Amino acid sequence: MNRLNQLTAIVVAGLLTLPPAPLAAKTRKGDKLRNEARAEEVKGNLDHALQLAEQAMAEDASDPSYVLEVRRIRFEDAGMHVKTGQKLRSGGQLEQALAEFEKAYGIDPTSDIAAQEARRTKDMIERNKNGGQSRGAATPDERKAMTPTELAREDQQGRIDALLPIPELKPLSSEQIDLKIVNQKPRFAFETVCKIAGVNVLFDPEYNQQQTIPTVSIDLTNTTIQEALDQISVVTKSFWKPLSPNTIFVTVDNATKRREYAEQVVKVFYLSNVTSPQEMQEILTVLRTVVDVQKVFNFTAQNALVVRAESDTMSLVEKLISDLDKPKSEVVVDVMVMEVSSSYMRSLSASFAPTGITSTFAYTPGGVAAANSTTSTSTTGTTTTTGTTTGTTGTTTGTTGSAIALNTLGHISSGNISLTNLPGAQFEAVLNDSATRVLQSPQIRAVDNAKASLKIGTKVPTASGSFQPGVAGVGVSPLVNTQFTYLDVGVNLMITPKVHQNNEISLSVDLDVSQVDNYQNLGGINIPEIGQNKATTDIRLKDGEVNLIGGIIQDTNSRAITGIPGLANIPLLGRLFNAETLQKDKTELVIALIPHIVRGPDITESNLRGVMSGNSTQIKVSSAPRRIVAPEQPQGAPAAAAAMSAPPATAPPMTSTQAAAPPATAPSLGAPPATAPAIGAPPATAPPLGAAPGTPQATAPGGPARVSFRPGGSVTGHLSDAVTVTIYADDVSDLTSASAHLQFDPKILRVINITSGDLPQKGGVQPQPSKNILNDSGQADMLLSRPPGEGASGSGGVFTIVFQAVGRGNTSVSVSSVSMNSHAGPIASNTPPPLVVNVE
């Protein structure tokens, strides 16, 4: 019993000294839930997959595999909701997008992109609610939840947001005015135009003393307010700038006043497509060289430029950076390498002594002959001489033979003579035919004008040099003092693409297709023999065009014959005394390159258009009037009524009787001109283009009018020539107003002018049509009206459109809607068939 107790104590002590066994962390239920989560992840049901992964982690939260699975799926699920929110936001569904971003942030609170997108979407919603104004400061409830640091940052951001940009005048009316100023002071000219526009004007106190032009005469016919101010500034050598949305400041235009009053603007440009310091430096060189911007600095960490310049210079800087900071073109090149090799070998042997006769005649002495013979034995020796400078080793080899006395020749018997390697006969026929086909089709994507490399294969070591050990030794391996380099064997491609405007691609190609053909043993080292096919070329291809830069064919035929000399050459019978081996090896290599443009040059018409930039000493840019979106019309409102309520761009121009005043009868500057209409509104004398919604429409007398193009059918013109087309109407009664919507191909035609035809001009009336020409989209709207009570009847042209041919080809010009009105109501009319224009 004592021995048993002692044995038990020893076993227990041994068990206690062993390391503790790890606990089994995984559970069957947890593994099952994790596998189900992975299956749902593959299906794309990431929300359900996350639930299953969290359930698996709940089974054993100490298992790292469960924890990592939850974190990975949580990241993917949050990213999926962010992408869904971005898609909804691009479609205008801001509320739904915000819900997706908030859900993504709830799934993964560490997702910065989800927080950024949610914040950005909230600002968009607030801006829409506030009529285009950005979201203001934080609410009191939001400030209560902020830390002191966050409050300080909020106040700082508020001060930054309160900084005002460059003052801009309120959108001036693009309504054209007719104004003539004769022998008036420059100050009077500015005051008159600003009074028409409803804009206040302030003058430099020294303007009258420094003004060198006493009087000015200027004709402002068919001129907008913006153009009138600019033209007066040029004629009077004055400089004006906006101080507020409804006030301008005027002073003399000279270098001193420019430096004193020209506004300086500071702006940060975040470049999103510049990827290298060289590109950033080139943009800086452009700004300093072309627009003479001296105060510019590049901030590499944010890939940004900080610029301080005058407002006109800043506008030019904005255009240049917008034109230069564009995404680079990209191409995908399909590389197809196909190598076909075949080997054919035939060995045919049915002969006596197919490899020739190599028999040996041997004599073995015996009996009396052996007693009278002497034997010579060959010796092999090695002599080594060792010195301080040289060492020589030599080997001598001899043969063994027997010497027989002549008086014993009679005692030689057949038993003393033997033959070895007697020729035999054999029959052998071997045929070996093998073919190998290697096809590699890698794909490489490269950025425009940047090198891209592709290596597919292995690295093979080869000896590149050796060195002599300091101490000579015996039996040292050659690998000890040999240097090795590794060669890339396989498909090695280096390509530099350049994308052109016409969907063509220039490729600078360096292609190397290699393989190990054999190994040679040199000095105890196996050196690989590399078979290489290399092509270096510059080519230009169209998108999708196939280019073969390979097509190497190698054909090798060999024939070997062995046999007995003389007998092997006997016709027919020689087959019994020889063996023939025939071998044919053929290798064909085909290499093809197929480029595809995945992102082309994004160069628009705006990038190609030149802009006015002032003179050699002063940068001055001009801007066209901004388009104002017309308010939505009630459903059922006539199209003509909608046109009349459109922005001033479509309103009829001011006539000479509606201008501010002729020079001789100019009103006092303290009161507005008596005949000046309200800016942005149609003339008070313009008749309604149609009855109000709900009012019964009367039928115009005379029946429906027939509308057509003149010339009709088709018209032919030459490139850069003017093509004149008239919208003609027959049998029109009491025409008071007309409008039309024109459509054309902007790649072939551009509208350069629209005038009224002869029909609206009957009775000496000269109506000027209001036009809205959109050459970029190939559309134009036109509208004209006659004074009330003076309707025109008969047939004639309503509108005359002058096109300029800017491209060759055939196109059609169509009018989608024609609206004509009389005092009694709308005039029924047809839609004319399209006009075919051929530009040669």
CSV table of C-alpha atoms in Angstrom, one decimal, residues 244-566:
chain,number,residue,atom,x,y,z
A,244,SER,CA,-21.8,95.3,-53.2
A,245,PRO,CA,-24.5,93.5,-55.1
A,246,ASN,CA,-26.1,96.9,-56.1
A,247,THR,CA,-23.2,99.3,-56.0
A,248,ILE,CA,-20.2,99.9,-58.2
A,249,PHE,CA,-17.1,102.1,-57.7
A,250,VAL,CA,-15.5,104.1,-60.6
A,251,THR,CA,-12.1,105.6,-60.8
A,252,VAL,CA,-9.4,106.5,-63.4
A,253,ASP,CA,-7.7,103.5,-64.9
A,254,ASN,CA,-4.0,103.7,-64.3
A,255,ALA,CA,-1.4,101.6,-62.6
A,256,THR,CA,-1.6,103.6,-59.3
A,257,LYS,CA,-5.3,103.4,-59.0
A,258,ARG,CA,-5.3,99.7,-60.0
A,259,ARG,CA,-2.9,98.9,-57.2
A,260,GLU,CA,-4.9,101.0,-54.8
A,261,TYR,CA,-8.4,99.8,-55.5
A,262,ALA,CA,-8.1,96.4,-57.3
A,263,GLU,CA,-9.3,93.6,-55.0
A,264,GLN,CA,-6.8,90.9,-54.0
A,265,VAL,CA,-8.2,87.4,-53.7
A,266,VAL,CA,-6.7,84.5,-51.8
A,267,LYS,CA,-7.8,81.0,-52.9
A,268,VAL,CA,-6.7,77.4,-52.3
A,269,PHE,CA,-6.9,75.1,-55.3
A,270,TYR,CA,-7.0,71.4,-54.4
A,271,LEU,CA,-5.6,69.5,-57.3
A,272,SER,CA,-7.2,66.1,-57.6
A,273,ASN,CA,-5.4,64.7,-60.7
A,274,VAL,CA,-1.7,65.8,-60.2
A,275,THR,CA,0.3,62.8,-59.0
A,276,SER,CA,4.0,63.8,-59.2
A,277,PRO,CA,6.1,66.8,-58.0
A,278,GLN,CA,7.1,67.4,-61.6
A,279,GLU,CA,3.4,68.0,-62.6
A,280,MET,CA,2.9,70.4,-59.7
A,281,GLN,CA,6.0,72.3,-60.6
A,282,GLU,CA,4.9,72.6,-64.3
A,283,ILE,CA,1.6,74.1,-63.2
A,284,LEU,CA,3.4,76.6,-61.0
A,285,THR,CA,5.6,77.5,-64.0
A,286,VAL,CA,2.5,78.1,-66.1
A,287,LEU,CA,0.9,80.4,-63.5
A,288,ARG,CA,4.1,82.4,-63.0
A,289,THR,CA,4.9,82.6,-66.7
A,290,VAL,CA,1.5,83.1,-68.4
A,291,VAL,CA,-0.4,85.1,-65.9
A,292,ASP,CA,2.5,86.5,-63.9
A,293,VAL,CA,1.3,85.3,-60.5
A,294,GLN,CA,4.1,85.9,-58.0
A,295,LYS,CA,2.3,85.0,-54.8
A,296,VAL,CA,1.7,81.3,-55.2
A,297,PHE,CA,2.8,78.4,-53.1
A,298,ASN,CA,2.4,74.6,-53.4
A,299,PHE,CA,1.4,72.6,-50.4
A,300,THR,CA,2.5,69.1,-51.1
A,301,ALA,CA,0.7,67.3,-48.2
A,302,GLN,CA,-2.7,68.3,-49.6
A,303,ASN,CA,-1.7,68.5,-53.2
A,304,ALA,CA,-2.9,72.1,-53.2
A,305,LEU,CA,-1.9,75.5,-54.5
A,306,VAL,CA,-2.4,78.7,-52.5
A,307,VAL,CA,-2.7,81.7,-54.8
A,308,ARG,CA,-3.1,85.4,-54.0
A,309,ALA,CA,-3.9,87.7,-57.0
A,310,GLU,CA,-6.3,90.3,-58.3
A,311,SER,CA,-9.8,89.2,-59.0
A,312,ASP,CA,-9.4,89.2,-62.8
A,313,THR,CA,-6.1,87.3,-62.5
A,314,MET,CA,-7.7,84.8,-60.2
A,315,SER,CA,-10.5,84.2,-62.7
A,316,LEU,CA,-7.8,83.4,-65.3
A,317,VAL,CA,-6.0,81.2,-62.8
A,318,GLU,CA,-9.2,79.3,-62.2
A,319,LYS,CA,-9.6,78.6,-65.9
A,320,LEU,CA,-6.0,77.5,-66.4
A,321,ILE,CA,-6.1,75.1,-63.4
A,322,SER,CA,-9.4,73.7,-64.5
A,323,ASP,CA,-7.9,73.1,-68.0
A,324,LEU,CA,-4.7,71.5,-66.7
A,325,ASP,CA,-5.9,69.5,-63.7
A,326,LYS,CA,-7.6,66.7,-65.6
A,327,PRO,CA,-7.5,63.0,-65.1
A,328,LYS,CA,-5.0,61.3,-67.3
A,329,SER,CA,-6.0,58.9,-70.0
A,330,GLU,CA,-5.6,55.2,-69.4
A,331,VAL,CA,-5.3,52.2,-71.6
A,332,VAL,CA,-5.6,48.5,-71.1
A,333,VAL,CA,-3.3,46.4,-73.4
A,334,ASP,CA,-4.1,42.7,-74.0
A,335,VAL,CA,-0.8,40.8,-74.6
A,336,MET,CA,-1.3,37.4,-76.3
A,337,VAL,CA,1.8,35.2,-76.5
A,338,MET,CA,1.3,31.8,-78.2
A,339,GLU,CA,4.2,29.4,-78.8
A,340,VAL,CA,3.6,26.2,-80.7
A,341,SER,CA,6.4,23.7,-80.8
A,342,SER,CA,6.4,20.2,-82.4
A,343,SER,CA,9.1,17.5,-82.5
A,344,TYR,CA,9.1,14.5,-84.9
A,345,MET,CA,11.7,11.8,-84.6
A,346,ARG,CA,11.9,8.5,-86.5
A,347,SER,CA,14.5,5.8,-85.9
A,348,LEU,CA,14.5,2.8,-88.3
A,349,SER,CA,17.1,-0.1,-88.1
A,350,ALA,CA,16.8,-3.6,-89.5
A,351,SER,CA,20.3,-4.6,-90.3
A,352,PHE,CA,23.4,-6.6,-89.7
A,353,ALA,CA,25.9,-4.6,-87.7
A,354,PRO,CA,23.8,-1.4,-87.7
A,355,THR,CA,26.6,0.5,-85.9
A,356,GLY,CA,29.5,-0.9,-87.9
A,357,ILE,CA,32.0,-3.8,-87.1
A,358,THR,CA,34.2,-3.2,-84.0
A,359,SER,CA,35.4,-6.8,-83.5
A,360,THR,CA,38.7,-7.5,-81.8
A,361,PHE,CA,41.2,-10.3,-82.7
A,362,ALA,CA,42.9,-11.6,-79.5
A,363,TYR,CA,45.7,-14.2,-79.0
A,364,THR,CA,46.1,-16.2,-75.8
A,365,PRO,CA,49.3,-18.2,-75.6
A,366,GLY,CA,49.2,-21.8,-74.4
A,367,GLY,CA,51.3,-25.0,-74.3
A,368,VAL,CA,54.7,-24.8,-76.0
A,369,ALA,CA,53.9,-21.4,-77.4
A,370,ALA,CA,53.2,-20.1,-73.9
A,371,ALA,CA,56.6,-21.4,-72.7
A,372,ASN,CA,58.4,-19.6,-75.4
A,373,SER,CA,56.6,-16.3,-75.1
A,374,THR,CA,57.2,-13.2,-73.1
A,375,THR,CA,54.6,-10.8,-71.7
A,376,SER,CA,54.8,-7.1,-71.6
A,377,THR,CA,52.6,-5.3,-69.1
A,378,SER,CA,51.5,-1.7,-69.5
A,379,THR,CA,52.3,0.7,-66.6
A,380,THR,CA,50.5,3.7,-65.5
A,381,GLY,CA,52.4,6.2,-63.4
A,382,THR,CA,51.8,9.7,-62.0
A,383,THR,CA,54.6,12.1,-61.4
A,384,THR,CA,54.0,15.3,-59.5
A,385,THR,CA,56.5,18.1,-59.1
A,386,THR,CA,55.8,20.8,-56.6
A,387,GLY,CA,57.6,24.1,-56.5
A,388,THR,CA,57.1,27.6,-55.4
A,389,THR,CA,55.8,28.7,-58.7
A,390,THR,CA,54.7,25.7,-60.9
A,391,GLY,CA,53.3,22.2,-60.5
A,392,THR,CA,53.2,19.5,-63.2
A,393,THR,CA,51.1,16.3,-63.3
A,394,GLY,CA,51.5,13.6,-66.0
A,395,THR,CA,50.0,10.2,-66.8
A,396,THR,CA,51.4,7.4,-69.0
A,397,THR,CA,49.3,4.5,-70.2
A,398,GLY,CA,50.5,1.4,-72.1
A,399,THR,CA,48.9,-1.8,-73.6
A,400,THR,CA,49.4,-5.5,-72.7
A,401,GLY,CA,50.6,-8.0,-75.4
A,402,SER,CA,52.5,-11.2,-75.9
A,403,ALA,CA,55.7,-11.9,-77.8
A,404,ILE,CA,55.9,-15.4,-79.6
A,405,ALA,CA,59.1,-16.9,-80.9
A,406,LEU,CA,58.9,-17.8,-84.6
A,407,ASN,CA,59.9,-21.4,-84.0
A,408,THR,CA,56.8,-21.9,-82.0
A,409,LEU,CA,54.2,-20.7,-84.6
A,410,GLY,CA,53.5,-24.2,-85.5
A,411,HIS,CA,52.3,-25.0,-82.0
A,412,ILE,CA,49.6,-22.3,-82.1
A,413,SER,CA,46.1,-23.8,-82.2
A,414,SER,CA,42.6,-22.4,-82.6
A,415,GLY,CA,42.2,-22.5,-78.9
A,416,ASN,CA,44.7,-19.7,-78.5
A,417,ILE,CA,42.8,-17.3,-80.8
A,418,SER,CA,39.6,-15.4,-79.7
A,419,LEU,CA,37.2,-12.8,-81.3
A,420,THR,CA,35.3,-10.2,-79.3
A,421,ASN,CA,32.4,-7.8,-80.2
A,422,LEU,CA,31.2,-9.9,-83.0
A,423,PRO,CA,28.6,-8.0,-85.1
A,424,GLY,CA,25.0,-8.9,-84.6
A,425,ALA,CA,21.7,-8.3,-86.4
A,426,GLN,CA,18.8,-6.3,-85.0
A,427,PHE,CA,15.4,-4.8,-86.0
A,428,GLU,CA,14.4,-1.5,-84.4
A,429,ALA,CA,11.6,1.0,-85.4
A,430,VAL,CA,10.9,4.0,-83.2
A,431,LEU,CA,8.5,6.9,-83.9
A,432,ASN,CA,8.2,9.9,-81.5
A,433,ASP,CA,5.9,12.8,-82.4
A,434,SER,CA,5.2,15.4,-79.7
A,435,ALA,CA,3.6,18.9,-79.8
A,436,THR,CA,3.6,21.6,-77.1
A,437,ARG,CA,1.3,24.7,-77.1
A,438,VAL,CA,1.9,27.5,-74.6
A,439,LEU,CA,-0.6,30.3,-74.5
A,440,GLN,CA,-0.2,33.3,-72.2
A,441,SER,CA,-2.7,36.2,-72.2
A,442,PRO,CA,-1.7,38.8,-69.6
A,443,GLN,CA,-3.4,42.2,-69.4
A,444,ILE,CA,-1.8,45.4,-68.3
A,445,ARG,CA,-3.3,48.8,-67.5
A,446,ALA,CA,-1.2,51.9,-67.9
A,447,VAL,CA,-1.6,55.7,-67.4
A,448,ASP,CA,-1.0,58.0,-70.3
A,449,ASN,CA,2.7,58.8,-70.9
A,450,ALA,CA,3.8,56.7,-67.9
A,451,LYS,CA,5.8,53.5,-68.0
A,452,ALA,CA,4.2,50.2,-66.9
A,453,SER,CA,5.9,46.8,-66.6
A,454,LEU,CA,4.6,43.3,-66.5
A,455,LYS,CA,6.7,40.2,-65.6
A,456,ILE,CA,5.3,36.7,-65.7
A,457,GLY,CA,7.7,33.8,-65.2
A,458,THR,CA,10.5,32.8,-63.0
A,459,LYS,CA,13.9,33.9,-61.9
A,460,VAL,CA,16.7,31.6,-63.0
A,461,PRO,CA,20.2,31.8,-61.4
A,462,THR,CA,23.3,32.0,-63.6
A,463,ALA,CA,26.9,32.5,-62.8
A,464,SER,CA,28.1,36.1,-63.4
A,465,GLY,CA,31.6,36.0,-62.1
A,466,SER,CA,34.1,34.4,-59.7
A,467,PHE,CA,36.9,35.3,-57.4
A,468,GLN,CA,40.1,33.5,-56.3
A,469,PRO,CA,40.2,32.5,-52.6
A,470,GLY,CA,42.9,34.0,-50.5
A,471,VAL,CA,44.2,30.5,-49.5
A,472,ALA,CA,44.4,27.7,-51.9
A,473,GLY,CA,42.7,24.6,-50.7
A,474,VAL,CA,42.1,21.1,-51.9
A,475,GLY,CA,38.6,19.9,-52.7
A,476,VAL,CA,37.0,23.3,-52.4
A,477,SER,CA,33.6,23.4,-54.1
A,478,PRO,CA,33.3,25.8,-57.1
A,479,LEU,CA,30.1,27.2,-55.6
A,480,VAL,CA,32.2,28.8,-52.8
A,481,ASN,CA,33.9,31.4,-55.1
A,482,THR,CA,31.2,31.9,-57.8
A,483,GLN,CA,28.9,34.9,-58.0
A,484,PHE,CA,25.3,34.5,-59.3
A,485,THR,CA,22.7,36.8,-60.8
A,486,TYR,CA,19.0,36.0,-61.4
A,487,LEU,CA,17.5,36.4,-64.9
A,488,ASP,CA,13.8,37.0,-65.5
A,489,VAL,CA,12.6,34.2,-67.7
A,490,GLY,CA,9.1,34.3,-69.1
A,491,VAL,CA,7.0,37.2,-70.5
A,492,ASN,CA,8.6,40.6,-69.6
A,493,LEU,CA,6.7,43.6,-71.0
A,494,MET,CA,7.5,47.3,-70.6
A,495,ILE,CA,5.1,49.7,-72.2
A,496,THR,CA,4.5,53.5,-72.4
A,497,PRO,CA,1.2,54.5,-73.9
A,498,LYS,CA,0.1,57.9,-75.3
A,499,VAL,CA,-3.6,58.5,-76.0
A,500,HIS,CA,-4.5,60.8,-78.9
A,501,GLN,CA,-7.7,62.7,-79.6
A,502,ASN,CA,-8.9,60.5,-82.5
A,503,ASN,CA,-9.1,57.3,-80.4
A,504,GLU,CA,-5.6,56.3,-81.4
A,505,ILE,CA,-2.9,55.1,-79.1
A,506,SER,CA,0.9,55.3,-79.5
A,507,LEU,CA,2.8,52.5,-77.8
A,508,SER,CA,6.4,52.3,-76.9
A,509,VAL,CA,6.9,48.6,-76.4
A,510,ASP,CA,9.8,46.6,-75.1
A,511,LEU,CA,8.7,42.9,-75.1
A,512,ASP,CA,10.9,40.0,-74.1
A,513,VAL,CA,9.7,36.4,-74.2
A,514,SER,CA,12.3,33.9,-73.0
A,515,GLN,CA,12.7,30.3,-71.7
A,516,VAL,CA,15.4,27.9,-70.5
A,517,ASP,CA,16.3,25.8,-73.5
A,518,ASN,CA,19.2,23.7,-72.0
A,519,TYR,CA,21.9,23.6,-69.3
A,520,GLN,CA,25.7,23.4,-69.9
A,521,ASN,CA,28.1,22.3,-67.3
A,522,LEU,CA,31.0,24.8,-67.1
A,523,GLY,CA,33.6,24.1,-64.4
A,524,GLY,CA,31.2,22.0,-62.4
A,525,ILE,CA,28.3,24.5,-62.6
A,526,ASN,CA,25.2,24.1,-64.7
A,527,ILE,CA,24.8,27.3,-66.7
A,528,PRO,CA,21.3,27.8,-68.3
A,529,GLU,CA,21.0,28.5,-71.9
A,530,ILE,CA,18.2,31.1,-72.4
A,531,GLY,CA,16.2,31.2,-75.5
A,532,GLN,CA,15.1,34.8,-76.1
A,533,ASN,CA,12.6,36.5,-78.4
A,534,LYS,CA,12.7,40.2,-78.0
A,535,ALA,CA,11.0,43.1,-79.8
A,536,THR,CA,11.4,46.8,-79.2
A,537,THR,CA,9.2,49.1,-81.2
A,538,ASP,CA,7.1,52.3,-81.3
A,539,ILE,CA,3.7,51.8,-82.9
A,540,ARG,CA,0.5,53.7,-83.3
A,541,LEU,CA,-2.8,51.8,-83.3
A,542,LYS,CA,-6.5,52.5,-83.2
A,543,ASP,CA,-8.6,51.4,-80.2
A,544,GLY,CA,-9.0,47.7,-80.4
A,545,GLU,CA,-6.7,47.2,-83.4
A,546,VAL,CA,-4.5,44.0,-83.3
A,547,ASN,CA,-0.8,44.4,-83.9
A,548,LEU,CA,1.4,41.3,-84.4
A,549,ILE,CA,5.0,42.0,-83.4
A,550,GLY,CA,6.0,38.3,-83.5
A,551,GLY,CA,5.5,35.4,-85.8
A,552,ILE,CA,8.9,33.8,-85.5
A,553,ILE,CA,9.1,30.3,-87.1
A,554,GLN,CA,12.1,28.0,-86.6
A,555,ASP,CA,12.2,24.8,-88.6
A,556,THR,CA,15.0,22.3,-88.1
A,557,ASN,CA,15.5,19.0,-90.0
A,558,SER,CA,18.3,16.5,-89.2
A,559,ARG,CA,19.1,13.0,-90.6
A,560,ALA,CA,21.7,10.6,-89.3
A,561,ILE,CA,22.9,7.3,-90.8
A,562,THR,CA,25.2,4.7,-89.1
A,563,GLY,CA,26.4,1.4,-90.5
A,564,ILE,CA,29.3,-0.5,-92.2
A,565,PRO,CA,31.2,1.6,-94.6
A,566,GLY,CA,30.7,0.5,-98.2
